[in-house]
Amino acid sequence: MAKISDFRSDTVTRPTPNMRKAMAEAVVGDDVLGDDPTVQELEALAAETMGKEAALFVPSGTMGNSVSVKVWTRELEEVIIEERSHIYNMESTHMTFISRVTPRPLPSRRGAMDPDEVERNIRKPSVHIPRTSLICVENTHNNWSGALVPMENLRAIREIADRHEIRIHFDGARIFNASVASGIPVKEYAAIGDSLMFCLSKGLSAPAGSLLVGNKDFIDYGRRVRKALGGGLRQVGVLAAPGIVALSEMTDRLKEDHDRAKKLASSISELPGIELNPENIDTNIIIFGFNHPKLTIPVFLEQLKKREILALATRGGIRFVTHKDINDEDVEKAIEAFRQLLAS
Ligand SMILES: *Cc1c(COP(=O)(O)O)cnc(C)c1O
């Protein structure tokens, strides 16, 4: 059977042989009681890598973001957030469900909110009005086709946050993709946020888990929130161990994923029905509009599936993601399938 080329997401990556080995050999304890040495090693490595005081291993990126919003906000407060962000759109409304705060979504230029507009939307509390207590930023920006949000933009927002004494939570699910694409060290991105979440389970290929980094008080309280949300896990060193491998061995290779995404995007962008500017592909996510005279999106995806190519429909288009388990052959196979199916 031919290999399935799975472009649905970088979450489909399988653990590497080194990860499997690390899992089998992991020294474990009870992490809720605070004595799993492998989790402690991963948290120390994450804090060090991001230049923060402390780190917390969480089961998912969504839980990392939920914990952060919960720690930084109280009821009767409001959070400024980019309108296409993952937190606002794809995390089952935890901002209202768990933290009981209202989101204030703002438009952006490919993920970069206008700093003046951010500042104009900061609200001082009154009997009518909630207090703005948090700004969330995201980089790379998933729903903006993996866009790299410029550092100057993030710095300008940080400056405004400081002036108004507001916290920033940084959704850095793919912060290593951002760093590899921009050449800016992850520590500089992490410095923008009072807290930052990043995923081990996406391009870095670990089977599960994300990390939250911040100051010690944030992490201490976050640990209590994680427990309350049911995220305290016991011998979880078996999952921290591949996370250590992910952080140590899997970050530099992300450039390959970006190069393959660029190749795929440039090769399909001229075909009938495809609405895509390959210059907008900064990292490993390709989102394109699809408007073909003969094929609908579901039919086209079905035809691809028959050729053992998987991708997802997204709002107004189709999404392809490159990752460790996509090689040059998968990209060639996809380009060939596009040419055959879309040729007029
Ligand atoms: C995937 C993702 C998350 C959430 O991570 P999960 O582990 O899937 O819960 C958060 N933010 C962004 C930008 C993501 O892409």
mmCIF file of C-alpha atoms and ligand atoms in Angstrom, residues 11 59-63 65 86-87 91 138 140-142 171-174 197 199 201-202 209-210 285 319, ligand 1:
data_model
loop_
_atom_site.group_PDB
_atom_site.id
_atom_site.type_symbol
_atom_site.label_atom_id
_atom_site.label_comp_id
_atom_site.label_asym_id
_atom_site.label_seq_id
_atom_site.Cartn_x
_atom_site.Cartn_y
_atom_site.Cartn_z
ATOM 1 C CA THR A 11 -0.095 17.366 15.022
ATOM 2 C CA PRO A 59 -1.490 18.058 28.599
ATOM 3 C CA SER A 60 -2.384 20.347 25.680
ATOM 4 C CA GLY A 61 -1.889 23.808 24.257
ATOM 5 C CA THR A 62 -5.527 24.557 24.930
ATOM 6 C CA MET A 63 -5.060 23.816 28.611
ATOM 7 C CA ASN A 65 -3.888 28.891 27.201
ATOM 8 C CA HIS A 86 -6.730 30.090 17.980
ATOM 9 C CA ILE A 87 -7.724 31.036 21.539
ATOM 10 C CA GLU A 91 -10.583 26.419 22.002
ATOM 11 C CA GLU A 138 -0.178 34.540 18.606
ATOM 12 C CA THR A 140 3.218 32.044 14.177
ATOM 13 C CA HIS A 141 -0.395 32.763 13.387
ATOM 14 C CA ASN A 142 -2.203 29.520 12.593
ATOM 15 C CA ASP A 171 0.225 31.813 22.282
ATOM 16 C CA GLY A 172 3.468 30.449 20.920
ATOM 17 C CA ALA A 173 2.136 27.024 19.910
ATOM 18 C CA ARG A 174 4.583 27.260 16.966
ATOM 19 C CA MET A 197 2.652 28.638 25.820
ATOM 20 C CA CYS A 199 3.448 22.962 21.912
ATOM 21 C CA SER A 201 3.071 17.967 19.954
ATOM 22 C CA LYS A 202 3.090 19.864 16.643
ATOM 23 C CA GLY A 209 2.060 17.984 25.750
ATOM 24 C CA SER A 210 2.719 21.687 25.850
ATOM 25 C CA ILE A 285 0.949 26.234 6.960
ATOM 26 C CA ARG A 319 -5.339 23.903 4.432
HETATM 27 C C1 LIG B 1 -2.815 23.835 18.204
HETATM 28 C C2 LIG B 1 -2.835 25.201 18.757
HETATM 29 C C3 LIG B 1 -3.181 25.428 20.096
HETATM 30 C C4 LIG B 1 -3.730 24.360 21.016
HETATM 31 O O1 LIG B 1 -2.978 23.220 21.157
HETATM 32 P P1 LIG B 1 -3.674 21.809 21.462
HETATM 33 O O2 LIG B 1 -2.532 21.018 22.000
HETATM 34 O O3 LIG B 1 -4.210 21.318 20.169
HETATM 35 O O4 LIG B 1 -4.733 22.026 22.481
HETATM 36 C C5 LIG B 1 -3.135 26.724 20.549
HETATM 37 N N1 LIG B 1 -2.753 27.734 19.762
HETATM 38 C C6 LIG B 1 -2.411 27.545 18.475
HETATM 39 C C7 LIG B 1 -1.975 28.720 17.647
HETATM 40 C C8 LIG B 1 -2.449 26.287 17.928
HETATM 41 O O5 LIG B 1 -2.136 26.109 16.639
#
